[in-house]
Coordinates of C-alpha atoms (C1' of nucleotides) in Angstrom, one line a residue:
Chain A
M1 CA 36.8 68.6 117.1
A2 CA 36.4 71.8 119.4
E3 CA 38.6 73.2 118.0
A4 CA 38.0 72.5 114.3
G5 CA 37.0 75.4 113.5
I6 CA 41.1 76.5 115.0
M7 CA 42.4 74.1 113.1
A8 CA 45.7 74.8 110.8
G9 CA 45.8 72.6 107.7
T10 CA 46.0 69.3 108.2
Q11 CA 48.8 68.9 106.0
S12 CA 52.5 68.8 106.5
V13 CA 54.8 71.8 106.7
E14 CA 56.3 70.6 104.1
A15 CA 54.4 69.1 101.8
T16 CA 52.6 73.5 102.1
L17 CA 56.3 74.7 101.2
D18 CA 56.4 72.4 98.6
E19 CA 53.3 74.4 97.1
A20 CA 53.8 77.5 98.1
A21 CA 57.1 77.9 96.7
A22 CA 55.3 76.0 92.9
A23 CA 52.8 78.6 92.9
C24 CA 55.5 81.4 93.9
A25 CA 57.4 80.3 90.8
A26 CA 54.4 79.9 88.8
R27 CA 54.1 83.5 89.7
G28 CA 58.1 84.3 88.0
A29 CA 58.8 84.2 91.9
Q30 CA 61.3 81.8 93.9
L31 CA 60.7 81.1 97.7
T32 CA 65.2 80.9 98.3
D33 CA 66.6 78.8 100.9
L34 CA 66.0 81.5 103.4
R35 CA 61.8 82.3 102.5
R36 CA 61.1 79.1 103.0
Q37 CA 63.1 79.0 106.4
V38 CA 61.2 81.4 107.8
L39 CA 57.6 80.5 106.4
R40 CA 59.0 76.5 108.2
L41 CA 59.2 78.2 111.2
I42 CA 55.3 80.7 111.0
L43 CA 54.1 77.5 109.7
A44 CA 55.2 75.2 113.0
A45 CA 54.4 78.0 115.7
P46 CA 51.5 76.5 117.1
H47 CA 50.4 80.1 117.3
P48 CA 51.1 83.8 115.8
I49 CA 54.7 84.7 116.3
G50 CA 56.6 87.4 116.5
A51 CA 59.7 88.6 114.3
Y52 CA 62.2 88.7 116.9
A53 CA 61.2 85.4 117.7
L54 CA 61.8 84.0 114.6
L55 CA 64.8 85.6 114.4
D56 CA 65.7 83.6 117.0
Q57 CA 65.0 80.4 116.1
L58 CA 66.2 81.3 112.8
R59 CA 69.9 82.2 113.6
A60 CA 70.4 78.4 115.2
E61 CA 70.8 77.9 110.9
R62 CA 71.6 81.1 110.3
P63 CA 73.6 82.8 113.0
G64 CA 74.0 86.4 110.6
A65 CA 71.0 86.5 110.9
A66 CA 69.2 90.2 111.6
P67 CA 66.1 92.1 112.4
P68 CA 65.8 93.1 108.1
T69 CA 66.7 89.4 107.1
V70 CA 63.7 88.4 108.4
Y71 CA 61.2 91.6 107.7
R72 CA 62.3 91.5 104.3
A73 CA 61.5 87.6 104.1
L74 CA 58.2 88.4 105.6
D75 CA 57.5 91.1 103.4
F76 CA 58.3 88.8 100.6
L77 CA 56.0 86.1 101.9
R78 CA 53.3 88.9 102.6
Q79 CA 53.3 89.6 99.3
Q80 CA 53.1 86.8 97.6
G81 CA 49.9 85.9 100.0
L82 CA 52.0 83.4 102.1
V83 CA 51.4 85.3 105.2
H84 CA 49.9 87.1 107.3
R85 CA 50.6 90.1 110.0
V86 CA 48.4 89.8 112.9
E87 CA 48.0 93.4 113.5
R88 CA 47.2 93.4 117.9
L89 CA 49.8 91.2 118.3
N90 CA 52.2 92.3 115.6
A91 CA 53.0 88.7 114.7
F92 CA 52.5 87.0 111.2
V93 CA 51.0 83.6 110.6
G94 CA 50.6 81.5 107.4
C95 CA 48.2 82.0 105.0
T96 CA 45.7 79.2 106.1
G97 CA 43.4 77.8 103.0
A98 CA 45.2 79.2 100.1
E99 CA 43.9 76.6 97.9
A100 CA 40.1 77.7 99.3
H101 CA 40.0 81.3 98.8
H102 CA 41.5 80.8 95.5
A103 CA 38.9 78.5 94.5
C104 CA 36.3 81.2 95.6
G105 CA 37.9 83.3 93.3
H106 CA 40.3 85.5 95.6
G107 CA 44.3 86.2 94.2
H108 CA 46.1 86.3 96.5
D109 CA 45.8 89.5 98.5
H110 CA 42.5 87.8 99.6
P111 CA 40.2 89.5 102.8
H112 CA 39.9 87.4 105.8
Q113 CA 39.9 88.0 109.1
F114 CA 41.2 87.0 112.6
L115 CA 40.2 85.6 115.6
I116 CA 42.0 85.9 118.4
C117 CA 41.9 83.9 121.7
S118 CA 42.7 85.8 124.6
V119 CA 43.0 83.2 126.9
C120 CA 44.8 80.5 124.7
G121 CA 46.4 82.6 121.7
A122 CA 45.3 80.0 119.0
T123 CA 44.3 82.4 116.2
A124 CA 42.1 81.4 113.6
E125 CA 41.8 82.6 109.7
V126 CA 38.2 82.9 108.4
C127 CA 37.0 84.3 105.0
D128 CA 33.6 85.3 105.0
S129 CA 32.2 87.2 102.3
R130 CA 30.0 88.1 104.2
V131 CA 31.8 90.3 106.2
S132 CA 33.9 91.9 104.0
E133 CA 30.7 92.3 102.0
A134 CA 28.9 94.5 104.9
V135 CA 32.9 96.4 105.8
A136 CA 33.2 97.5 102.5
S137 CA 29.8 98.3 101.9
A138 CA 29.9 100.4 105.4
A139 CA 33.1 102.4 103.5
R140 CA 31.8 103.5 100.3
A141 CA 28.0 104.8 102.7
A142 CA 30.8 107.4 103.9
G143 CA 31.8 107.6 99.9
F144 CA 35.2 105.2 100.8
R145 CA 37.0 103.1 98.5
P146 CA 38.5 100.7 100.2
V147 CA 41.9 98.9 98.8
R148 CA 42.5 96.5 102.0
M149 CA 40.5 95.8 105.6
T150 CA 41.6 94.2 107.8
V151 CA 38.8 92.6 110.6
E152 CA 40.2 90.9 113.8
V153 CA 38.3 89.7 116.7
E154 CA 39.4 88.8 120.1
G155 CA 37.4 86.7 122.2
R156 CA 37.3 82.9 123.4
C157 CA 38.3 80.0 120.8
A158 CA 35.5 77.5 121.1
A159 CA 37.8 74.6 123.5
C160 CA 38.3 77.8 125.5
A161 CA 34.9 79.2 125.5
E162 CA 33.0 75.4 127.0
V163 CA 35.3 76.2 130.4
T164 CA 33.7 79.5 131.0
Chain B
M1 CA 31.4 119.1 101.2
A2 CA 32.8 116.0 99.9
E3 CA 34.9 115.3 103.2
A4 CA 32.0 115.5 105.4
G5 CA 32.4 111.9 105.8
I6 CA 35.7 112.6 107.5
M7 CA 35.5 115.7 109.9
A8 CA 35.7 115.4 112.6
G9 CA 33.4 117.4 114.9
T10 CA 32.3 120.8 114.6
Q11 CA 32.9 122.0 118.2
S12 CA 35.9 123.4 119.7
V13 CA 38.8 121.6 121.3
E14 CA 38.1 123.2 124.6
A15 CA 34.9 122.4 124.2
T16 CA 35.1 118.7 124.2
L17 CA 37.9 118.3 126.7
D18 CA 35.4 120.0 129.0
E19 CA 32.7 117.7 128.3
A20 CA 35.5 114.6 128.7
A21 CA 36.1 116.1 132.2
A22 CA 32.1 115.9 133.4
A23 CA 32.3 112.3 131.3
C24 CA 35.0 111.4 133.9
A25 CA 33.5 112.6 136.5
A26 CA 29.6 111.3 136.2
R27 CA 32.0 108.0 136.5
G28 CA 33.9 108.9 139.4
A29 CA 37.2 109.3 137.8
Q30 CA 38.8 112.2 136.4
L31 CA 41.1 114.1 133.8
T32 CA 43.8 115.5 135.4
D33 CA 45.9 118.4 133.5
L34 CA 48.2 116.0 131.8
R35 CA 45.1 113.7 131.2
R36 CA 44.3 117.1 129.7
Q37 CA 46.8 118.2 127.8
V38 CA 47.4 114.3 125.7
L39 CA 43.3 114.9 124.9
R40 CA 43.9 118.4 124.0
L41 CA 46.7 117.4 121.6
I42 CA 45.1 113.9 119.9
L43 CA 42.3 116.1 119.3
A44 CA 44.3 119.1 117.2
A45 CA 46.3 116.6 115.5
P46 CA 45.1 116.5 112.1
H47 CA 45.2 112.7 111.8
P48 CA 46.4 109.7 114.1
I49 CA 49.2 110.6 116.3
G50 CA 51.6 108.2 117.3
A51 CA 53.3 107.9 121.0
Y52 CA 56.2 109.1 120.3
A53 CA 55.1 112.5 118.7
L54 CA 52.7 112.9 121.2
L55 CA 55.6 112.6 123.5
D56 CA 57.2 115.1 121.8
Q57 CA 54.7 117.9 122.0
L58 CA 54.2 117.4 125.2
R59 CA 57.5 117.8 126.6
A60 CA 58.1 121.2 124.8
E61 CA 54.7 121.8 128.7
R62 CA 56.4 119.1 130.6
P63 CA 59.9 118.6 130.2
G64 CA 60.2 115.8 132.1
A65 CA 57.5 113.6 130.3
A66 CA 59.2 110.0 129.5
P67 CA 57.0 107.1 127.3
P68 CA 54.6 106.3 130.7
T69 CA 54.0 109.8 131.3
V70 CA 52.1 109.4 127.8
Y71 CA 51.1 105.7 127.8
R72 CA 49.8 106.1 131.3
A73 CA 47.5 108.5 130.0
L74 CA 46.1 106.6 127.3
D75 CA 45.2 103.7 129.1
F76 CA 43.4 106.3 130.8
L77 CA 42.0 108.0 128.0
R78 CA 40.8 104.8 126.7
Q79 CA 39.4 103.3 129.9
Q80 CA 37.3 106.7 129.4
G81 CA 36.1 105.7 125.4
L82 CA 37.9 109.0 124.9
V83 CA 40.5 107.7 122.7
H84 CA 40.8 105.1 120.0
R85 CA 44.3 102.7 118.4
V86 CA 43.9 102.7 115.0
E87 CA 45.6 99.3 115.5
R88 CA 47.5 99.4 111.6
L89 CA 48.8 102.5 112.9
N90 CA 50.3 102.5 115.9
A91 CA 48.5 105.4 116.3
F92 CA 45.6 106.9 118.6
V93 CA 42.8 108.8 118.0
G94 CA 39.8 111.4 119.3
C95 CA 36.9 109.0 119.6
T96 CA 34.6 111.4 117.1
G97 CA 30.4 110.9 118.5
A98 CA 30.6 109.5 121.5
E99 CA 27.4 110.9 122.3
A100 CA 25.8 109.6 119.3
H101 CA 27.3 106.1 120.3
H102 CA 25.5 106.9 124.1
A103 CA 22.4 107.5 122.0
C104 CA 22.3 104.3 120.4
G105 CA 23.0 102.7 123.4
H106 CA 26.9 101.7 123.1
G107 CA 28.8 102.1 126.2
H108 CA 31.8 103.6 125.8
D109 CA 33.3 100.9 125.0
H110 CA 31.3 101.1 121.7
P111 CA 32.0 98.9 117.9
H112 CA 34.1 101.4 115.9
Q113 CA 35.4 101.0 112.7
F114 CA 38.2 103.0 111.2
L115 CA 39.1 104.3 107.4
I116 CA 41.7 104.9 106.6
C117 CA 43.0 107.2 103.6
S118 CA 46.1 106.2 102.4
V119 CA 46.3 109.4 100.1
C120 CA 46.5 112.0 103.0
G121 CA 46.5 110.3 106.0
A122 CA 42.6 110.9 106.7
T123 CA 40.8 108.4 109.3
A124 CA 37.7 108.4 110.0
E125 CA 35.8 106.5 112.6
V126 CA 31.8 104.7 112.2
C127 CA 29.5 102.5 113.7
D128 CA 28.0 100.6 111.5
S129 CA 26.0 98.4 113.5
R130 CA 25.5 96.0 110.4
V131 CA 29.2 95.3 110.3
S132 CA 29.8 94.4 114.0
E133 CA 26.5 92.3 113.6
A134 CA 28.5 91.3 110.6
V135 CA 31.7 90.3 112.6
A136 CA 29.8 88.9 115.5
S137 CA 27.9 86.5 113.3
A138 CA 30.4 84.6 111.9
A139 CA 33.1 84.8 114.9
R140 CA 30.0 82.5 116.6
A141 CA 29.4 81.0 113.5
A142 CA 33.0 79.3 114.0
G143 CA 31.8 77.9 117.5
F144 CA 33.9 81.8 119.2
R145 CA 32.2 83.6 121.7
P146 CA 33.3 87.9 120.3
V147 CA 34.7 90.6 122.9
R148 CA 36.1 93.2 121.3
M149 CA 36.4 93.8 117.3
T150 CA 39.1 96.0 115.2
V151 CA 37.9 96.5 112.1
E152 CA 40.6 98.7 110.1
V153 CA 39.5 100.1 106.6
E154 CA 42.5 100.7 104.1
G155 CA 41.4 102.8 100.9
R156 CA 41.1 106.5 99.5
C157 CA 38.5 109.2 101.5
A158 CA 36.3 110.9 99.4
A159 CA 38.3 114.0 98.9
C160 CA 41.4 111.5 97.3
A161 CA 39.1 109.8 95.6
E162 CA 37.6 112.4 93.6
V163 CA 41.3 113.0 92.4
T164 CA 41.7 109.4 91.6
Chain C
dC1 C1' 48.8 113.9 165.9
dG2 C1' 51.0 110.2 162.8
dC3 C1' 50.0 106.4 160.4
dT4 C1' 48.5 103.6 156.7
dG5 C1' 46.5 103.3 151.9
dC6 C1' 46.2 104.4 147.9
dG7 C1' 45.8 106.6 143.3
dA8 C1' 48.4 110.1 140.2
dC9 C1' 52.8 110.9 138.1
dG10 C1' 58.4 111.4 137.5
dT11 C1' 62.2 108.4 136.8
dT12 C1' 65.7 105.0 134.8
dA13 C1' 66.3 101.6 131.9
dC14 C1' 65.7 98.0 129.3
dT15 C1' 62.8 95.0 125.5
dC16 C1' 60.4 94.8 120.9
dT17 C1' 59.2 96.0 116.4
dA18 C1' 60.8 98.0 112.4
dT19 C1' 63.2 100.3 108.8
dA20 C1' 67.5 103.3 106.2
dT21 C1' 71.6 102.6 103.9
dC22 C1' 76.1 100.2 103.2
dG23 C1' 78.0 96.7 100.1
dC24 C1' 78.8 92.3 98.5
dA25 C1' 78.0 88.5 95.6
dT26 C1' 75.3 86.6 91.9
dA27 C1' 72.4 85.9 88.0
dT28 C1' 70.3 86.9 84.0
dC29 C1' 70.2 89.0 79.4
dG30 C1' 71.4 92.1 75.1
Chain D
dC1 C1' 82.2 91.6 78.6
dG2 C1' 79.6 94.6 81.2
dA3 C1' 75.1 96.9 82.8
dT4 C1' 70.8 96.1 85.5
dA5 C1' 68.3 93.0 88.8
dT6 C1' 68.1 90.2 92.9
dG7 C1' 68.6 88.3 97.0
dC8 C1' 71.2 88.7 101.1
dG9 C1' 74.8 90.1 104.5
dA10 C1' 75.9 93.7 108.5
dT11 C1' 75.4 98.4 111.1
dA12 C1' 73.1 101.3 113.1
dT13 C1' 69.1 103.9 114.4
dA14 C1' 64.0 105.2 115.1
dG15 C1' 59.7 103.6 116.9
dA16 C1' 56.8 101.2 120.1
dG17 C1' 55.7 99.5 124.7
dT18 C1' 56.7 97.8 129.7
dA19 C1' 58.7 96.9 134.0
dA20 C1' 60.9 98.3 138.2
dC21 C1' 60.9 101.8 141.5
dG22 C1' 60.1 105.7 143.7
dT23 C1' 57.8 109.9 145.8
dC24 C1' 54.3 113.3 146.5
dG25 C1' 49.6 114.2 147.2
dC26 C1' 45.1 113.4 149.2
dA27 C1' 42.0 110.8 151.7
dG28 C1' 40.2 108.0 156.0
dC29 C1' 41.2 106.8 161.2
dG30 C1' 42.7 105.3 165.8

DNA sequence: CGCTGCGACGTTACTCTATATCGCATATCG
DNA sequence: CGATATGCGATATAGAGTAACGTCGCAGCG
């Protein structure tokens, strides 16, 4: 229970992949086999995963895979809002709760925040509008026109904080 | 005037270096020649500068410089709160307004935010407590114990926004 | 005096992250 | 049919960061 806030989506990876394919199709883009494989690996990983770890795993199914193979797929998945990049880790995670974000009116480039546990490596995505409002308003106060924001918090997740 | 929010400190680089040296000494650390050179290059750069660009410039004075040379100096300068890393850019900037931060009660690891202009590359550091409060409180609401935060906003600075 | 510990720095080598570029195949449309 | 677009294989290179080891100089101390 303590991990509730840190858990990824509860549905199966394959179901998520099917939803993702449908969402892409609805936008006129296609989730090809390669892209689907990459997304599957990301969703199956317990934590944010680096591009080259992804590449290693991908080679099991696709021996010819090279860095551009992975990066092209990642670029696509990010455009589609299916994957986010965690800047502090140079790693990638599946976007959890894309439905929720759409429900609250955000597009696929929604503002989000990451909570990164420096003990266990778990990374949770949250979507707090007060945070994005505060950041955007601080930026505007400086005469700045915000477009995209990165908010990443390093600390201890609930489970690791208990141990203290 | 439009750039007021984006300007770096107004005093000369050398004066800043002297202050930095004094601040280090007060903490029992020393700003050696190497560290001073690296800090000078960062302060003189108009924008955040990458480690390898720094290395290239450093080699003019110090032909034997290698990556560890730069990274060790950067680690020191970051510990001393004289330099920040911009995660989105994999680059480094001088900490503007360290005095102001100390004045408002923060140590040298103060929470800060970056405004990064995607047109001209200018990067401004701001220190808005409402932002850091909002982020910290969102994190705690998820049972997370925040330690350090990265807030980086990409958009258009005042000068570049005028042009539209 | 020589020993020891420590911090700063040099040096080599390596890993990881990311992009540029060329080229081929297919697909879709007028 | 040709023309343009997209996906992807393949090679090469740039950029970011770290590991490991050695050396020098400078305390403090028996």
